[in-house]
Rosetta silent file (secondary structure, phi, psi, omega in degrees, C-alpha in Angstrom):
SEQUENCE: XXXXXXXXXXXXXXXXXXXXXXXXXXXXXXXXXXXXXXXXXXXXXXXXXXXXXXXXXXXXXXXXXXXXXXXXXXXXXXXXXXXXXXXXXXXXXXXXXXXXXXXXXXXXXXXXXXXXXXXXXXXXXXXXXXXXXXXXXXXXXXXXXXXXXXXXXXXXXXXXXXXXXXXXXXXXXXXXXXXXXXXXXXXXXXXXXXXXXXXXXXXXXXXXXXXXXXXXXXXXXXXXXXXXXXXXXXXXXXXXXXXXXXXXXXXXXXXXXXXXXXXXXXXXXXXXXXXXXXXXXXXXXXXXXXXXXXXXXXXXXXXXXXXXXXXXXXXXXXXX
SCORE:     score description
SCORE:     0.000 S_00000001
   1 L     0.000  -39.054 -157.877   87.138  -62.515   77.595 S_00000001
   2 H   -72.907  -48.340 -175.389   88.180  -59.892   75.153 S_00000001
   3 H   -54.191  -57.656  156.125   84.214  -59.024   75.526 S_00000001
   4 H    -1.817  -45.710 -162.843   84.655  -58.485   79.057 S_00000001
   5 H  -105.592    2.895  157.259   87.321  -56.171   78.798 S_00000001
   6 L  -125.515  153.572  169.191   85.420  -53.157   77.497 S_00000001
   7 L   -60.934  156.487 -158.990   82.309  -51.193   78.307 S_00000001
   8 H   -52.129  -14.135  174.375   79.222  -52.336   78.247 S_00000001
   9 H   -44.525  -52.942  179.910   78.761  -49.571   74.756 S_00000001
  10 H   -52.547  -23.037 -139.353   81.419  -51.535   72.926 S_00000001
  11 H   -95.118    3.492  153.111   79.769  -54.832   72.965 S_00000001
  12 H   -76.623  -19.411 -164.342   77.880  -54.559   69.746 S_00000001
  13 L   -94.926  -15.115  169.068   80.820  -53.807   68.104 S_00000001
  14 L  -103.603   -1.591 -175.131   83.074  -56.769   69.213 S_00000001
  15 L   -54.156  157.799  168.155   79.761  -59.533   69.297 S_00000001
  16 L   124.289 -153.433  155.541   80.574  -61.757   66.166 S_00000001
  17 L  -145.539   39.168  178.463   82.855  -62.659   63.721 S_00000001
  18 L   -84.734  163.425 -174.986   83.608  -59.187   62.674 S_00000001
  19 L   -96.333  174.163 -162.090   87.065  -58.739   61.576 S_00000001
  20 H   -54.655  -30.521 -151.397   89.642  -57.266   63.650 S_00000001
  21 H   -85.685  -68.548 -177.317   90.426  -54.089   61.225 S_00000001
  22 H   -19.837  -78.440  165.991   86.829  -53.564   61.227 S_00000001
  23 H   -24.568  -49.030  171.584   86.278  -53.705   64.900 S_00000001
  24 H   -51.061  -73.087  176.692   89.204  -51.405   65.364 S_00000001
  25 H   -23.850  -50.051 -155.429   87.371  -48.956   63.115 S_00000001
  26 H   -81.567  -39.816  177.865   84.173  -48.921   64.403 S_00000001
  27 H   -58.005  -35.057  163.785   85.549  -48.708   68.669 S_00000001
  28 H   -65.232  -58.090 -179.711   87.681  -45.351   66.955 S_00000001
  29 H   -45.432  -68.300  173.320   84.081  -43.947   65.575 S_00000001
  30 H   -32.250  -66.070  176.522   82.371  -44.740   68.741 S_00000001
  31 H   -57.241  -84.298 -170.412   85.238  -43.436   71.666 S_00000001
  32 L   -53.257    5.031  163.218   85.001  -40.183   68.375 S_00000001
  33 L  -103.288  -10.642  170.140   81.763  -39.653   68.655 S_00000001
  34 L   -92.964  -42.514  168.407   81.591  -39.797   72.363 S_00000001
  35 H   -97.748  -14.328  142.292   84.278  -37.075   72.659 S_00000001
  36 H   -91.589   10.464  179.074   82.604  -35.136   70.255 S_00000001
  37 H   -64.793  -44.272 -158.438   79.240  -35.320   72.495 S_00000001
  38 H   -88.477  -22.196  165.322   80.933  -34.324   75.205 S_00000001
  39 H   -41.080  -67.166 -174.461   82.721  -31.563   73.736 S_00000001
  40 H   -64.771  -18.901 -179.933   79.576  -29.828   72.465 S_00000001
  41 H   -98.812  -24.812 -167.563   77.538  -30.383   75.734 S_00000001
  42 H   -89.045  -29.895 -166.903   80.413  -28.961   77.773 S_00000001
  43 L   -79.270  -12.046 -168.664   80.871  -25.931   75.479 S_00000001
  44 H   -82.953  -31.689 -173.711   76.830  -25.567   75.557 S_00000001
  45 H   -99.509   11.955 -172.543   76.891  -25.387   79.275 S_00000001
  46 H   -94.102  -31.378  173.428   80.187  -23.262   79.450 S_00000001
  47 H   -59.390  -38.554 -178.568   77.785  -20.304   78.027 S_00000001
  48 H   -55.419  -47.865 -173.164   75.438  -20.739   80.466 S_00000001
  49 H   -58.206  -37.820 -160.948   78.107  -20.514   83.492 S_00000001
  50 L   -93.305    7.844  175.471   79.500  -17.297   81.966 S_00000001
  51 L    80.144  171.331  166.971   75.963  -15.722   81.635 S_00000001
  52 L  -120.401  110.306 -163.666   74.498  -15.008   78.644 S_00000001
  53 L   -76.790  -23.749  166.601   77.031  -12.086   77.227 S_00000001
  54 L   -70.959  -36.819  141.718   76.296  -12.751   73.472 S_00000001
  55 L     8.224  -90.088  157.688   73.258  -11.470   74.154 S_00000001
  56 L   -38.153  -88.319 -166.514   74.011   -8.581   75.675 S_00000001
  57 L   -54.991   18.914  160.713   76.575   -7.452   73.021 S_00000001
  58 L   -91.454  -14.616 -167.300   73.960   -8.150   69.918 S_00000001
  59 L   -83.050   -1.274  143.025   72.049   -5.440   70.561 S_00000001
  60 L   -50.567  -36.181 -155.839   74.928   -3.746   68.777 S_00000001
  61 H   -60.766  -35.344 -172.708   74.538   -5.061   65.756 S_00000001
  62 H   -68.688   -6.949  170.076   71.461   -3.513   64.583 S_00000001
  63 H   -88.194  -28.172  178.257   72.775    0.095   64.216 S_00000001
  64 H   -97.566   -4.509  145.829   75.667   -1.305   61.892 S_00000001
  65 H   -44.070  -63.508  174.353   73.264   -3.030   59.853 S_00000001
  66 H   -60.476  -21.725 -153.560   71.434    0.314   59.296 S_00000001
  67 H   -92.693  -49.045 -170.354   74.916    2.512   58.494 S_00000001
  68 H   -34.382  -71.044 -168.014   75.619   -0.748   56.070 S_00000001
  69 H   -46.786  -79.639 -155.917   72.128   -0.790   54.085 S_00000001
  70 H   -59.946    7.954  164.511   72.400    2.796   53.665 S_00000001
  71 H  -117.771  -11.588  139.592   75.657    3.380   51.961 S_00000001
  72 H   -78.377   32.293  172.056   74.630    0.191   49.736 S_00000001
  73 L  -137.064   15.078  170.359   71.532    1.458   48.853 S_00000001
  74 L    54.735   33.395 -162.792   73.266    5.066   47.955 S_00000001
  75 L   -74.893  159.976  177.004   70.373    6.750   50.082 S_00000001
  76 L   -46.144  149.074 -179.466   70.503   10.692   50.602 S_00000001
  77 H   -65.591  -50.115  167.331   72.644   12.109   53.725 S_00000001
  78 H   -82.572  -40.768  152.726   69.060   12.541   55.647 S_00000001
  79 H   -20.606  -37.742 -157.308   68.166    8.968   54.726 S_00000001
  80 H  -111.588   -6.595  165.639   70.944    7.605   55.890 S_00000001
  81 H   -59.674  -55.447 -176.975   71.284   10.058   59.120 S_00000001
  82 H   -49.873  -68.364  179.189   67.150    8.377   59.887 S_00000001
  83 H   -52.714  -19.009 -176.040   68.758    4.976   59.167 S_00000001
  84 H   -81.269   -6.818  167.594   71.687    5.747   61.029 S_00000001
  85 L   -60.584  155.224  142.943   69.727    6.369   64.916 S_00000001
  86 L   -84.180 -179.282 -161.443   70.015    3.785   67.038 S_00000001
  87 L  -124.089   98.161 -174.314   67.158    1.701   68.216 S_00000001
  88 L   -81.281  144.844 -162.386   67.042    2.361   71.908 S_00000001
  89 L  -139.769   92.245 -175.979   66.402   -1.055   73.427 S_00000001
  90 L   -56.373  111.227  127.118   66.471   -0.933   77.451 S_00000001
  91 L  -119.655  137.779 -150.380   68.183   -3.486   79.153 S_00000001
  92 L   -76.362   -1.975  179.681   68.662   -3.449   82.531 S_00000001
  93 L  -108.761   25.969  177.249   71.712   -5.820   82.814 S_00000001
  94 L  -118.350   49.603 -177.801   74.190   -3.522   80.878 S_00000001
  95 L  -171.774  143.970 -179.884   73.989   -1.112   83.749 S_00000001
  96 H    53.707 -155.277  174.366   74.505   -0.848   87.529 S_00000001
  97 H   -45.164  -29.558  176.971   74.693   -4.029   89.899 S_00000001
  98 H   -48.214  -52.829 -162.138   73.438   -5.968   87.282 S_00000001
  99 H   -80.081  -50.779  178.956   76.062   -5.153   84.549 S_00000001
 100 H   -41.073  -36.202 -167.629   78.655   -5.655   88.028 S_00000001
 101 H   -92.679  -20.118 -148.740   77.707   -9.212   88.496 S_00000001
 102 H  -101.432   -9.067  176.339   76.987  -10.439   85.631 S_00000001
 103 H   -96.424  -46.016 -166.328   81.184   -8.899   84.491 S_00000001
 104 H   -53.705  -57.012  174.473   82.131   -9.794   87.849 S_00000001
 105 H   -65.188  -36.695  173.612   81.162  -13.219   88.299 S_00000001
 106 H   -71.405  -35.052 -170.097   82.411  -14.142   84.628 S_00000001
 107 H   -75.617  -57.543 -175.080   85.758  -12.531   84.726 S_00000001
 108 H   -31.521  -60.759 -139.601   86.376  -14.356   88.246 S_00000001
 109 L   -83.362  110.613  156.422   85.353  -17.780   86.904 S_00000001
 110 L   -72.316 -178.622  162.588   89.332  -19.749   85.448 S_00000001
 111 L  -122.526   23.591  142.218   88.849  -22.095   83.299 S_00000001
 112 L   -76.465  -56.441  169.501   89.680  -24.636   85.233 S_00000001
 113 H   -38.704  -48.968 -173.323   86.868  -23.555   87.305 S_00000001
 114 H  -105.022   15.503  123.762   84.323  -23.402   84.768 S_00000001
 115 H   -60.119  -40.546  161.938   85.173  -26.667   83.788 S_00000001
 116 H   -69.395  -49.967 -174.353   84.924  -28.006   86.988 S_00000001
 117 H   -75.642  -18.372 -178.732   81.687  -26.978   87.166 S_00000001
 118 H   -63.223  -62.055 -169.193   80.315  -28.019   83.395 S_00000001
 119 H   -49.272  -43.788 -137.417   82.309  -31.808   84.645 S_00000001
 120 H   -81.986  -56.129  167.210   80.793  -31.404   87.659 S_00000001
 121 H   -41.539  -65.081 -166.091   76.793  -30.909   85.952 S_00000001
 122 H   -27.599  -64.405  165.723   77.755  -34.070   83.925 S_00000001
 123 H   -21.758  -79.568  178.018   78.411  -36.088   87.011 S_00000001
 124 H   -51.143  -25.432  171.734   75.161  -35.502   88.302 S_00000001
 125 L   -96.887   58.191  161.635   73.374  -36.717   85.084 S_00000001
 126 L  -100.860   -1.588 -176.076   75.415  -39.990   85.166 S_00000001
 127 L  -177.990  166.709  171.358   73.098  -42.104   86.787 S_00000001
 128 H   -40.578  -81.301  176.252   69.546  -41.886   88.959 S_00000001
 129 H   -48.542  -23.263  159.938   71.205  -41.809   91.579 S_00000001
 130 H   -79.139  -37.669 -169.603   73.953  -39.259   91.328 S_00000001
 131 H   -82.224  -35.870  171.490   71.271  -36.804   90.103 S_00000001
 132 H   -79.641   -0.140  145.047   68.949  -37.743   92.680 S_00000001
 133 H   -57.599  -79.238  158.630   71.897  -36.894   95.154 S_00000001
 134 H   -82.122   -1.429  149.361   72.089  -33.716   93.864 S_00000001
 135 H   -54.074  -43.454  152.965   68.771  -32.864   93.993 S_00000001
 136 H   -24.403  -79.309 -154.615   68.970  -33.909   97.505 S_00000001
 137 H   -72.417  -67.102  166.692   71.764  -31.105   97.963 S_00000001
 138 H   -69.330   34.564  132.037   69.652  -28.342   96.505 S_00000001
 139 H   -95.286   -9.610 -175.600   67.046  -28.684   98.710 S_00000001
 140 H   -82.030  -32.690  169.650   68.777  -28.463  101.646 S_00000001
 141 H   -40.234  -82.270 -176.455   70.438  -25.391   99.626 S_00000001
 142 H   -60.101  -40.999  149.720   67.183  -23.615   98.940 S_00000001
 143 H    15.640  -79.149 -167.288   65.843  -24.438  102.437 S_00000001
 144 H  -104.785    8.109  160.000   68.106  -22.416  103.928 S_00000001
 145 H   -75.225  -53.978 -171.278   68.390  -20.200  101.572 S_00000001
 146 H   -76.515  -29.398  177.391   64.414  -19.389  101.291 S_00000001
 147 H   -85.816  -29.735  165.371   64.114  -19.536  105.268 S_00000001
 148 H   -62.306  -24.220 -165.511   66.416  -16.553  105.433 S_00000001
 149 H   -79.002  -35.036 -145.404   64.336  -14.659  102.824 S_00000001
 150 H   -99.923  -44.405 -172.220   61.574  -15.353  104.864 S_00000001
 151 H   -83.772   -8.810  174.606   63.293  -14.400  108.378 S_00000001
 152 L   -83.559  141.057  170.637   65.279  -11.261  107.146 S_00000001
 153 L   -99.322   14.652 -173.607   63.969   -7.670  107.684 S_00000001
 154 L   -86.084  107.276 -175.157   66.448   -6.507  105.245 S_00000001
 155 H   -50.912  -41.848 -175.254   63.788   -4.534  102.538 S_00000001
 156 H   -66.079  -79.486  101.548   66.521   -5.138   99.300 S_00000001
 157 H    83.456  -72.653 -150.473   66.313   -8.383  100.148 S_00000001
 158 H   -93.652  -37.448  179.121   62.640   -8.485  100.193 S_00000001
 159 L   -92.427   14.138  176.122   62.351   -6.950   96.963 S_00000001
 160 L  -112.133    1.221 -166.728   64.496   -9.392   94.659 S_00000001
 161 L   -98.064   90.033 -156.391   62.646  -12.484   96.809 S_00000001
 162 L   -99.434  145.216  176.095   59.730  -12.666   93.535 S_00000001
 163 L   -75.894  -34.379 -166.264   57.202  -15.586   94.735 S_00000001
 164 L   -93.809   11.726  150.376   57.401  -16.996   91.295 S_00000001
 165 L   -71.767  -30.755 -150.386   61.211  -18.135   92.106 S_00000001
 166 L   -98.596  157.839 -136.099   60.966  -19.692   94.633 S_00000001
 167 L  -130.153   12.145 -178.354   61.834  -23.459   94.556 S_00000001
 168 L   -94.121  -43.097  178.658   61.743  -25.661   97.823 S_00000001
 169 H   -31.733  -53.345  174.712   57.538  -26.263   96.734 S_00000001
 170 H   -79.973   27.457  169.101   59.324  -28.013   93.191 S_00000001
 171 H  -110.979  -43.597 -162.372   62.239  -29.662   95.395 S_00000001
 172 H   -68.783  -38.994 -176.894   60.117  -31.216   97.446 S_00000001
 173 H   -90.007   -0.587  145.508   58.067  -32.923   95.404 S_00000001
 174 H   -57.448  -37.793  160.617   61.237  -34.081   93.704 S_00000001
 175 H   -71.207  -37.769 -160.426   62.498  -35.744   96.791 S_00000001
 176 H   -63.936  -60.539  149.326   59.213  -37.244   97.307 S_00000001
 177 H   -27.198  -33.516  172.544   59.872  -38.744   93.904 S_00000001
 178 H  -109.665  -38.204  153.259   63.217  -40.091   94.223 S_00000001
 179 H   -55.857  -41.533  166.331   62.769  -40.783   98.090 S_00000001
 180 L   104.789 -167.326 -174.721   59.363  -41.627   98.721 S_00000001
 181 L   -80.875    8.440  170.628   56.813  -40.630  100.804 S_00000001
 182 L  -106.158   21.237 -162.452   59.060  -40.327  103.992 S_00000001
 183 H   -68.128  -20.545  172.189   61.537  -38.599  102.211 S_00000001
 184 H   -49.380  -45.926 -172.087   61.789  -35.902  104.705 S_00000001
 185 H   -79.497  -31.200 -159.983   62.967  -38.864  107.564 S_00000001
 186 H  -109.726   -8.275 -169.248   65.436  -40.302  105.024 S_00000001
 187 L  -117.696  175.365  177.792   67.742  -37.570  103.539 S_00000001
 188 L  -149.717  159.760  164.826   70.973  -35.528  105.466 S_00000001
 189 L   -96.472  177.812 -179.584   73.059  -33.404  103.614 S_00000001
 190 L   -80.705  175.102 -171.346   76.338  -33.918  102.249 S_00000001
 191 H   -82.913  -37.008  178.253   79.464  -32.201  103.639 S_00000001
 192 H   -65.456  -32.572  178.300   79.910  -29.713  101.020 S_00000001
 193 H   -70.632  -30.157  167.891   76.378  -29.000  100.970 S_00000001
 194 H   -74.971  -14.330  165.350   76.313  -28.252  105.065 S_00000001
 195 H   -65.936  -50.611 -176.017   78.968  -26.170  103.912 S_00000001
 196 H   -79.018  -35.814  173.453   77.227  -24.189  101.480 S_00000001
 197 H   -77.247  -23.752  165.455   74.010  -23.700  103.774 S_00000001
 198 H   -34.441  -60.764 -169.394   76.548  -22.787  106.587 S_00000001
 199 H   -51.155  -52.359 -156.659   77.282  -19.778  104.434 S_00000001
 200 H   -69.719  -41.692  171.071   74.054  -18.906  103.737 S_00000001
 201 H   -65.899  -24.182 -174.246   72.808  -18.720  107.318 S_00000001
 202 H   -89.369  -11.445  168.310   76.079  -17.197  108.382 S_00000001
 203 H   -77.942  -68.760 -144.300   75.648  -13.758  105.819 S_00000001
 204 H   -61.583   -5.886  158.868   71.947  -14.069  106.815 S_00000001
 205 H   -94.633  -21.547  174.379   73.262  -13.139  110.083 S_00000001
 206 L   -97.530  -85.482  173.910   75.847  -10.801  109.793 S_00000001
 207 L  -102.186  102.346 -158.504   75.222   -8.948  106.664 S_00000001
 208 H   -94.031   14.776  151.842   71.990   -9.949  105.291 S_00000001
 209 H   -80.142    0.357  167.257   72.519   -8.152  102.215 S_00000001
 210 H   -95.744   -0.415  151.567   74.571  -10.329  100.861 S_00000001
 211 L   -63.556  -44.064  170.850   72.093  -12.525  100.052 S_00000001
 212 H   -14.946  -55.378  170.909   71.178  -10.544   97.206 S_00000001
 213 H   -36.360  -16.735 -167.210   74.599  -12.841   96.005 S_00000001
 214 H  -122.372  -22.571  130.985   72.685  -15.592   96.409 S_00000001
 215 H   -47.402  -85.564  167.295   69.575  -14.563   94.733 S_00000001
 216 H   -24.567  -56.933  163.397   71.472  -14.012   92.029 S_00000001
 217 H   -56.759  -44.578 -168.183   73.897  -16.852   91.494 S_00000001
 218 H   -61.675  -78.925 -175.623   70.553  -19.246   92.059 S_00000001
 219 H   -80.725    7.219 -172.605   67.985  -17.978   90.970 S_00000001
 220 H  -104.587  -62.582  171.770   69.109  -16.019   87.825 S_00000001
 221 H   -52.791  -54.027 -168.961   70.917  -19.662   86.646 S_00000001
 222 H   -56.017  -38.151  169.253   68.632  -21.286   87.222 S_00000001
 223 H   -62.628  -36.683 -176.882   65.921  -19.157   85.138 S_00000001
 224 H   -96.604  -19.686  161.657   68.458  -18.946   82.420 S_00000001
 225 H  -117.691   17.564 -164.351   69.343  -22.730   82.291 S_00000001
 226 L   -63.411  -35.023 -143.788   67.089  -24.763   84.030 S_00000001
 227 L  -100.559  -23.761 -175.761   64.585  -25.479   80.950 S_00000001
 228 L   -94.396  -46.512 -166.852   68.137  -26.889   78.943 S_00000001
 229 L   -72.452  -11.015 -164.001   69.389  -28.668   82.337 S_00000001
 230 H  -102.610  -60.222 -149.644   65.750  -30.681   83.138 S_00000001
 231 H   -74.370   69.138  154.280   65.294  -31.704   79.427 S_00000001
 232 H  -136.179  -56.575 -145.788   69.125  -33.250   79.564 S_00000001
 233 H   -90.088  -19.869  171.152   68.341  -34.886   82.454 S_00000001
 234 H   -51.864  -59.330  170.050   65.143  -35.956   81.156 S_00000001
 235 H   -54.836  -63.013  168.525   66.698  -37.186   78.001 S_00000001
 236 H   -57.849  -30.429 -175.330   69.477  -38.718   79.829 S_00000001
 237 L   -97.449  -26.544 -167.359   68.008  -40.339   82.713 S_00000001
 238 L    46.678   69.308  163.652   64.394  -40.923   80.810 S_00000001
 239 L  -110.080   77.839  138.228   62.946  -39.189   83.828 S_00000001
 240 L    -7.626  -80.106 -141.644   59.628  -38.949   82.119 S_00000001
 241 L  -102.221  -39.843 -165.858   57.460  -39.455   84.798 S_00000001
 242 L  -160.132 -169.189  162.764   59.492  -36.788   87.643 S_00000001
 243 L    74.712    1.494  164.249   62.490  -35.823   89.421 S_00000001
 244 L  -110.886   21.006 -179.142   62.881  -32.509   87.192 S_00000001
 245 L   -38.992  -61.885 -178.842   60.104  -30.343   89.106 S_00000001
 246 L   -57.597  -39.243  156.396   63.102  -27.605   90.088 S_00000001
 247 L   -41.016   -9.942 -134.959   63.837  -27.092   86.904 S_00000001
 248 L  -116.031  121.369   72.622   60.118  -25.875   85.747 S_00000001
 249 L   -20.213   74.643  162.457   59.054  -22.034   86.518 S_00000001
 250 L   -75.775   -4.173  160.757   55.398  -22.292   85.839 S_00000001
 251 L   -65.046  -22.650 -133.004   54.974  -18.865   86.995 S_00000001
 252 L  -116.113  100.079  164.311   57.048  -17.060   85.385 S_00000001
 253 L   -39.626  -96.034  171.998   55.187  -16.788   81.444 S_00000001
 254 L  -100.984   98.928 -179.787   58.297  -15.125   79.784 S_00000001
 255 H   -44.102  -27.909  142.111   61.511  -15.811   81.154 S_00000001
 256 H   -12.903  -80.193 -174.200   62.873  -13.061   78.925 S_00000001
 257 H   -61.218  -46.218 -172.581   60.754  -10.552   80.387 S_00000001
 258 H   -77.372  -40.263 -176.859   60.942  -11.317   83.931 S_00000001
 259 H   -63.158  -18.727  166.055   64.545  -11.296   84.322 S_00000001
 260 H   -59.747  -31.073  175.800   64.582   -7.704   82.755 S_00000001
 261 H   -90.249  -33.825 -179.575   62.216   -6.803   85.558 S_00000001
 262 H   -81.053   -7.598  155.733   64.326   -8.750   88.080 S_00000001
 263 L   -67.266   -9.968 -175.677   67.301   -6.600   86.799 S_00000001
 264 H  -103.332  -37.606  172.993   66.287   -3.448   86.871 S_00000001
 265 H   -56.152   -9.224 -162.180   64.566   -4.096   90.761 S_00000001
 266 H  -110.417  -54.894  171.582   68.225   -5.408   91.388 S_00000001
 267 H   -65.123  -40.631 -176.647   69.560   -2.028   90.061 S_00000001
 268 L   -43.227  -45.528 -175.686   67.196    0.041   91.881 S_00000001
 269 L   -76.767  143.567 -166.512   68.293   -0.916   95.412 S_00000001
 270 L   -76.988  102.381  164.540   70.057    1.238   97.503 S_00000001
 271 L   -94.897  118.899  176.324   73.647    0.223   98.028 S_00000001
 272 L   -66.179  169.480  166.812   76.759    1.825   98.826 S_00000001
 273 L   -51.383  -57.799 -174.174   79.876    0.408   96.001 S_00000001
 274 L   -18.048  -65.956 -151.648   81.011   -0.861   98.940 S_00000001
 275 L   -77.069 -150.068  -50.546   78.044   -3.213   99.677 S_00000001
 276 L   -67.244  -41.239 -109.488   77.542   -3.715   95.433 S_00000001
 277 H  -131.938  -34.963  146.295   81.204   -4.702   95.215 S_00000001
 278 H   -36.389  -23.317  179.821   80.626   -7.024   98.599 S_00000001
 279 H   -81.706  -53.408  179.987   77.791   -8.953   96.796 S_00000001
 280 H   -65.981  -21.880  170.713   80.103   -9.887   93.850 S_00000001
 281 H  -103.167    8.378  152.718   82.177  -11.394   95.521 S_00000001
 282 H   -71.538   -3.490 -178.190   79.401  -13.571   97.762 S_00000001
 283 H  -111.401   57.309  100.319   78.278  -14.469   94.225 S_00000001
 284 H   -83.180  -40.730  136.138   81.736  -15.948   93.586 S_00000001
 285 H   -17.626  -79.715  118.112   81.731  -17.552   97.007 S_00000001
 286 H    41.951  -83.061 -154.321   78.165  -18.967   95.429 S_00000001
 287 H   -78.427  -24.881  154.186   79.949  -20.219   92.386 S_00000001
 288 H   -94.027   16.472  157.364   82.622  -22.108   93.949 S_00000001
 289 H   -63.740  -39.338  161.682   80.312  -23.473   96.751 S_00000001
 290 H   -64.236  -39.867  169.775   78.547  -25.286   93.754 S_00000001
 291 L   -40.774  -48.562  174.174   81.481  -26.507   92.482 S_00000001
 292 L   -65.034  -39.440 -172.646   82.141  -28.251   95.965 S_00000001
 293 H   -88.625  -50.864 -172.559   78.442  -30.191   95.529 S_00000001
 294 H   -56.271  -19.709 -173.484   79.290  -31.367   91.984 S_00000001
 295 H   -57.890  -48.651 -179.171   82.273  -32.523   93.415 S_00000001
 296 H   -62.109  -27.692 -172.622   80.858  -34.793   95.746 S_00000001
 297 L   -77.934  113.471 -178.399   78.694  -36.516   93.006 S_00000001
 298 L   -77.331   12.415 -177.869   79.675  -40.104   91.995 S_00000001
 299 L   -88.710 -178.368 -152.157   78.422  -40.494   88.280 S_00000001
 300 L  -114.617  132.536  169.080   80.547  -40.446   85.143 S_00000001
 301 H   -74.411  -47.622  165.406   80.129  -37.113   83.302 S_00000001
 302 H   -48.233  -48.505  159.542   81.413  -39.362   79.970 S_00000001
 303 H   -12.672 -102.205 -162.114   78.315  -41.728   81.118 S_00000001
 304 H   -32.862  -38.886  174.427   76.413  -38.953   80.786 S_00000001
 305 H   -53.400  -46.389 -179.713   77.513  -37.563   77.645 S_00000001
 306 H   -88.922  -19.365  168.064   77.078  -40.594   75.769 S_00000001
 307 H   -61.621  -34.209 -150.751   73.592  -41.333   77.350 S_00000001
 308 H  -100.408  -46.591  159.556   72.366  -37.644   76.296 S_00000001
 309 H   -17.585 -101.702  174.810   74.477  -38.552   72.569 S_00000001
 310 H   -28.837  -20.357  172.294   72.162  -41.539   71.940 S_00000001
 311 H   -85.677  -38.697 -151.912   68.910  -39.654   72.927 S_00000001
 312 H  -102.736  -30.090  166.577   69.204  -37.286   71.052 S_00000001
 313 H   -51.506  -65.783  151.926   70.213  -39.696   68.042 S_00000001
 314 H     2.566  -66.243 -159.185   67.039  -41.612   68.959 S_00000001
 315 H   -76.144  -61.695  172.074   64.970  -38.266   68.554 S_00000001
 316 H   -29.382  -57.323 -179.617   66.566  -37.775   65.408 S_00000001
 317 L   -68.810  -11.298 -161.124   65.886  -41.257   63.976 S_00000001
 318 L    26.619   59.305  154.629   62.241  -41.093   65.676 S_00000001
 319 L   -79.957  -33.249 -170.885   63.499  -44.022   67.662 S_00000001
 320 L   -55.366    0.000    0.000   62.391  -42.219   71.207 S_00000001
């Protein structure tokens, strides 16, 4: 009975004739070691949500490095003026629309919000089936996302829509994979998710410049955390064999690189503030439209936590 009465995790630790103090002990490691899993995965994905701003701000560092070395190394006033240049190092997201969304969208974002959405991730890797659920929900997403790119005459538009983004080819054969070979016959969306393509078809009709918002929120996350979010789900899920396809840019050679190019074509287009200042806040629309699909998702983000915990002990242990 007593075995009964906890999850299935516990049950090595009460099989037996271990004693009671003991048991206590070891169900206190476990339950600590589960909350620090979950800690550390939520704080790993809280960077992601919030862009990545540490980044940005390192490319200070390297000028106070130089002013350092050169008054410990006593060098000459024109030594240390030569060490003392900076090292100009272009990037295109500390400037213009770029630098807007990427402040915009982060300042916006509670922390309640960006909580929701980390809990939210979790959810989906709690089980096949929650994750195959939300796979589900971003295809119907990019769909209808991807059919406006394709049906808008709006040129700004047309120039952030890069071939090697685009993501219903890897969705699909991810449904085919969790769905089968009818999967097309077999899936509907969810209500939050007809919600979220609502939007997208309803900008692509009124102001279809506000996709750009939508480019951005997507495809920009996705590039910077998709390669962290498939191998979690991989690891959690042991999805081996599929079902992470959307995650996977095989076009794009250095992810680095390209987003530097898709930021500065992103500054480059002509916008009034108006319309710039109109985008950010369709890419906050964006981010709590996502929020609304994780929502929907019936797995246990602790599940997960402790599933992705154990893999990665595994890996350690060269148990995997």
């Amino acid at each position: 009975q007593e075995l009964k009465s906890w999850p299935l995790w516990y049950a090595p630790f009460l099989a037996g004739n271990m004693p009671h103090v003991l048991r206590s002990q070891q169900r206190h490691r476990t339950c600590l070691a589960v909350g620090i899993a979950l800690v550390g995965l939520c704080c790993l994905l809280l960077g992601i949500v919030h862009g990545a701003t540490f980044v940005s701000e390192c490319s200070r560092f390297p000028q106070t490095w130089r002013t350092r070395d050169a008054t410990r190394l006593g060098a000459s006033s024109t030594e240390a003026a030569v060490l003392e240049v900076p090292v100009e190092v272009s990037n295109a997201r500390k400037s213009g629309l770029g630098l807007m969304l990427d402040e915009g969208t982060r300042k916006s974002h509670s922390v309640a919000e960006s909580t929701q959405f980390v809990t939210g991730f979790f959810k989906g890797l709690g089980d096949r089936n929650s994750f195959s659920e939300l796979v589900t929900s971003l295809y119907f997403i990019y769909d209808a996302m991807e059919t406006a790119f394709d049906a808008t005459e709006d040129g700004r538009v047309k120039q952030l829509d890069f071939p090697e983004l685009r993501r219903l080819p890897a969705l699909a054969e991810d449904m085919e994979f969790f769905h089968g070979p009818k999967w097309r016959e077999s899936i509907k969306p969810s209500p939050a998710t007809m919600r979220y393509s609502d939007q997208i078809k309803r900008v692509a009709a009124e102001n279809p410049y506000l996709l750009v918002g939508h480019q951005y929120s997507r495809y920009v996350g996705d590039l910077f955390g998709g390669q962290m979010m498939g191998g979690m789900a991989e690891r959690s899920l042991g999805l081996k064999e599929g079902g992470t396809t959307f995650y996977v840019f095989e076009d794009v050679k250095d992810s680095k690189a390209f987003i530097q190019k898709w930021y500065s074509t992103l500054n480059d287009l002509d916008l009034s503030d108006a319309q710039k200042k109109a985008i950010v806040d369709e890419a906050n629309v964006v981010f709590r439209l996502n929020i609304d699909v994780f929502e929907e998702l019936g797995g246990s983000p602790v599940t997960a936590a402790w599933q992705l915990f154990v893999s990665y002990l595994k890996e350690q242990l060269g148990l995997a």
